[in-house]
């Protein structure tokens, strides 16, 4: 697991080197506006970009310093070089981006697009395996992309999420081999529910369960003595917008597999977590190269 806080601390230190002589600074407004017009960006576009990477604009004295961090605008030449680097045709590139619900149009700088393609190439097979597993629950690629994009935004706000998830994974291990959850003590059931509820809360989602058409709780699921005739769940963001519906086959409830699969579904967000960490790390490393 990458340690995003360490990376960002290094990045902040690195940026501070640009501006030792001034506590508050920013590139001259006229130069900044001219540069932004040249790349087809507004000031709002710039601020949203810098906010994503947690880089204050007043860390820069000049537009040239800003360019060092932002990178090189995408053009036909460097885009073709990127395709050659990863041995992709343009169709293969578009298919890869689409697989993750992404698009070249979302990127302004070739360094950022390069970092994204590197990540997607490495995770493409893993993502396909996850989607195959999700398909067993009736989850579409569109739904998994929608959930993935939401979880990425949540992770961006919570830099400790991966560490907290790792703690929950460790706590969950002692329940992994239990074959009959209905025989658990009330204390053990409560502990399992707490772990799962904390996992759900980390991703800022709400999950509604239904068994045979009736709403049930996590505790009801844990204490079921026989498999349900039908089981479904709906996942919402904290504003109540539907992200995903799923149906779990009856055979998954013969042991704890249903609960474990449900937890694995939440861990789909770890791909989003890794992506955000990767992009921050690459931004710092690319900036270092530019200064050499």
C-alpha positions in Angstrom: 0.0 0.0 0.0 1.3 3.4 -1.0 1.6 6.0 1.8 -0.1 9.0 0.3 0.4 11.3 3.2 4.2 10.8 3.0 4.1 11.5 -0.7 2.0 14.7 -0.3 4.3 15.9 2.5 7.3 15.5 0.1 5.4 17.3 -2.6 4.5 20.2 -0.3 8.2 20.4 0.8 9.3 20.3 -2.9 6.8 23.1 -3.8 7.9 25.2 -0.9 11.4 25.3 -2.4 9.9 27.4 -5.2 8.7 30.1 -2.8 11.1 30.4 0.1 11.2 34.2 0.0 7.5 34.8 0.1 4.8 33.5 2.4 1.9 34.4 0.0 2.5 34.5 -3.8 0.9 33.6 -7.1 1.8 34.0 -10.8 1.0 37.5 -12.1 -2.7 37.5 -13.1 -2.2 38.7 -16.7 0.5 36.0 -17.4 -1.7 33.4 -15.8 -4.8 34.3 -17.8 -2.7 34.3 -21.0 -1.4 30.9 -20.3 -4.8 29.5 -19.4 -6.3 30.9 -22.6 -3.6 29.2 -24.5 -4.5 25.8 -23.2 -8.2 26.4 -23.2 -8.7 26.4 -19.5 -10.5 28.8 -17.2 -9.3 29.8 -13.7 -11.9 27.5 -12.3 -10.5 24.6 -14.3 -7.0 25.3 -12.9 -8.3 25.6 -9.3 -10.2 22.3 -9.6 -7.1 20.6 -10.9 -4.8 21.9 -8.2 -7.4 21.1 -5.5 -7.4 17.4 -6.7 -3.6 17.3 -6.1 -3.9 19.5 -3.0 -1.5 22.1 -4.4 -2.2 25.7 -3.5 -1.8 28.2 -6.3 0.1 30.6 -4.1 2.9 28.1 -3.9 4.0 29.4 -7.4 5.7 32.7 -8.2 5.6 32.4 -11.9 3.7 30.7 -14.7 6.8 28.7 -15.6 6.9 27.2 -12.1 3.2 26.3 -12.5 3.9 24.6 -15.9 6.6 22.4 -14.2 3.9 20.9 -12.1 1.0 20.9 -14.6 3.0 19.2 -17.4 2.8 19.3 -21.2 -0.6 19.7 -23.0 -1.7 16.7 -25.0 -1.1 17.0 -28.8 -1.2 14.5 -31.7 2.5 13.9 -31.5 2.9 13.1 -27.8 -0.4 11.1 -27.9 1.0 8.9 -30.6 4.2 8.5 -28.6 2.1 7.4 -25.6 0.3 4.7 -27.8 3.7 3.5 -29.0 5.0 3.4 -25.4 2.2 1.0 -24.3 2.0 -0.8 -27.6 -1.7 0.2 -28.1 -3.7 1.0 -31.1 -6.0 4.0 -30.7 -9.0 1.6 -30.6 -7.2 -0.5 -27.9 -6.5 2.7 -26.0 -10.2 3.8 -26.2 -11.4 0.3 -25.1 -9.0 0.4 -22.1 -10.2 3.9 -21.0 -13.8 2.8 -21.5 -13.2 -0.3 -19.4 -12.6 2.0 -16.4 -15.3 4.5 -17.3 -12.7 7.1 -18.4 -11.9 9.1 -21.5 -9.0 11.0 -23.1 -11.2 14.1 -23.0 -10.9 14.1 -19.3 -7.1 14.9 -19.5 -5.3 18.1 -20.4 -1.7 17.0 -19.9 0.2 14.1 -21.4 2.0 13.2 -18.1 -1.4 12.7 -16.4 -2.7 10.6 -19.2 0.5 8.5 -19.2 0.1 7.9 -15.5 -3.5 6.8 -16.0 -2.7 4.5 -18.9 0.1 2.9 -16.8 -2.3 2.2 -14.0 -5.1 0.9 -16.2 -2.7 -1.4 -18.1 -1.6 -2.9 -14.8 -5.1 -3.2 -13.4 -7.1 -4.2 -16.5 -7.0 -7.9 -15.9 -7.8 -7.5 -12.3 -10.7 -5.2 -13.1 -12.0 -7.8 -15.6 -11.9 -10.5 -12.9 -13.8 -8.3 -10.5 -16.4 -7.5 -13.1 -16.8 -11.3 -13.9 -17.5 -11.8 -10.2 -19.9 -8.9 -10.0 -21.8 -10.3 -13.0 -22.8 -13.3 -10.9 -24.7 -10.8 -8.8 -26.4 -9.1 -11.8 -24.1 -6.1 -11.6 -23.5 -4.4 -14.9 -20.2 -2.7 -16.0 -22.0 0.6 -15.9 -23.0 0.1 -12.3 -19.5 -0.9 -11.3 -18.1 2.1 -13.0 -20.6 4.4 -11.3 -19.7 3.0 -7.9 -16.0 3.1 -8.7 -16.2 6.8 -9.6 -18.1 7.6 -6.5 -15.7 5.7 -4.2 -12.7 7.5 -5.9 -14.2 10.8 -4.9 -14.8 9.6 -1.4 -11.2 8.3 -1.0 -9.9 11.7 -2.3 -11.6 13.3 0.8 -10.3 10.6 3.2 -6.6 10.0 3.0 -6.7 7.5 5.9 -9.2 5.2 4.2 -6.8 2.5 3.1 -5.2 2.3 6.5 -8.6 2.0 8.2 -9.7 -0.6 5.7 -6.5 -2.6 6.4 -7.4 -2.6 10.1 -10.9 -3.9 9.3 -9.4 -6.7 7.1 -7.3 -7.8 10.0 -10.2 -7.8 12.4 -12.3 -9.8 9.9 -9.7 -12.6 9.5 -10.8 -14.5 12.6 -14.3 -14.9 11.1 -13.1 -16.0 7.6 -13.4 -19.8 8.2 -16.7 -19.9 10.2 -19.1 -22.2 8.3 -22.3 -21.6 10.2 -22.8 -18.0 11.2 -26.2 -18.9 12.9 -24.2 -20.7 15.6 -22.1 -17.6 16.5 -22.6 -16.0 19.9 -24.4 -12.6 20.0 -21.1 -11.0 20.9 -19.4 -12.4 17.8 -22.3 -11.4 15.6 -22.2 -7.9 17.0 -18.5 -7.7 16.3 -18.9 -8.9 12.7 -21.7 -6.4 12.1 -19.6 -3.6 13.6 -16.7 -4.4 11.2 -19.0 -4.5 8.2 -20.8 -1.3 9.2 -17.5 0.5 9.7 -16.4 -0.7 6.2 -19.7 0.6 4.7 -19.3 3.9 6.5 -15.7 4.3 5.2 -17.1 4.4 1.7 -19.9 6.8 2.6 -22.6 4.5 1.2 -25.9 3.1 2.4 -26.9 -0.5 1.7 -30.5 -1.8 1.9 -31.0 -5.5 2.1 -34.1 -7.5 1.2 -34.8 -11.2 1.8 -37.8 -12.7 0.0 -39.1 -9.2 -0.7 -38.8 -8.0 3.0 -36.3 -5.5 4.3 -33.7 -7.0 6.7 -30.7 -5.9 8.6 -27.1 -7.2 8.7 -27.9 -9.0 12.0 -30.9 -10.7 10.4 -28.6 -12.0 7.6 -26.1 -13.3 10.1 -28.7 -15.2 12.1 -30.5 -16.8 9.2 -30.7 -20.6 9.8 -31.6 -21.5 6.2 -30.9 -19.9 2.8 -33.4 -17.3 1.6 -35.5 -17.9 -1.5 -34.3 -14.6 -2.9 -31.9 -11.9 -1.7 -31.1 -8.5 -3.1 -29.3 -5.3 -2.1 -29.2 -1.7 -3.2 -26.3 0.6 -2.7 -26.8 4.3 -2.4 -24.6 7.3 -1.9 -25.1 9.4 1.2 -27.4 11.7 -0.7 -29.7 8.8 -1.6 -28.7 8.3 -5.2 -28.8 4.7 -6.4 -25.3 3.5 -7.3 -25.9 -0.3 -7.8 -28.4 -3.1 -7.4 -27.4 -6.7 -6.9 -28.9 -10.1 -6.4 -27.1 -12.9 -4.6 -27.9 -16.5 -5.6 -29.3 -18.8 -2.9 -26.2 -21.1 -2.8 -24.0 -18.2 -1.5 -25.9 -18.4 1.8 -24.9 -21.9 2.7 -22.0 -20.4 4.7 -20.4 -17.0 5.2 -19.7 -16.7 1.5 -22.5 -14.2 1.0 -21.1 -11.9 3.7 -17.6 -12.3 2.3 -18.7 -11.6 -1.2 -20.5 -8.5 0.1 -17.3 -7.3 1.7 -15.3 -8.0 -1.5 -17.9 -5.8 -3.3 -17.1 -2.9 -1.1 -13.4 -3.6 -1.7 -14.0 -2.8 -5.3 -13.3 0.8 -4.1 -9.7 -0.2 -3.3 -9.0 0.1 -7.0 -10.2 3.7 -6.8 -8.1 4.2 -3.7 -5.0 2.9 -5.5 -5.7 5.0 -8.6 -5.9 8.3 -6.6 -2.7 7.4 -4.7 -0.9 6.4 -8.0 -1.8 9.7 -9.6 -0.6 11.8 -6.7 2.7 9.8 -6.6 3.2 10.2 -10.3 2.5 13.9 -10.2 5.3 14.3 -7.6 7.8 12.1 -9.5 7.1 13.8 -12.8 7.7 17.2 -11.2 11.0 16.0 -9.9 12.1 14.9 -13.4 11.2 18.3 -14.8 13.5 20.0 -12.4 16.5 17.9 -13.3 
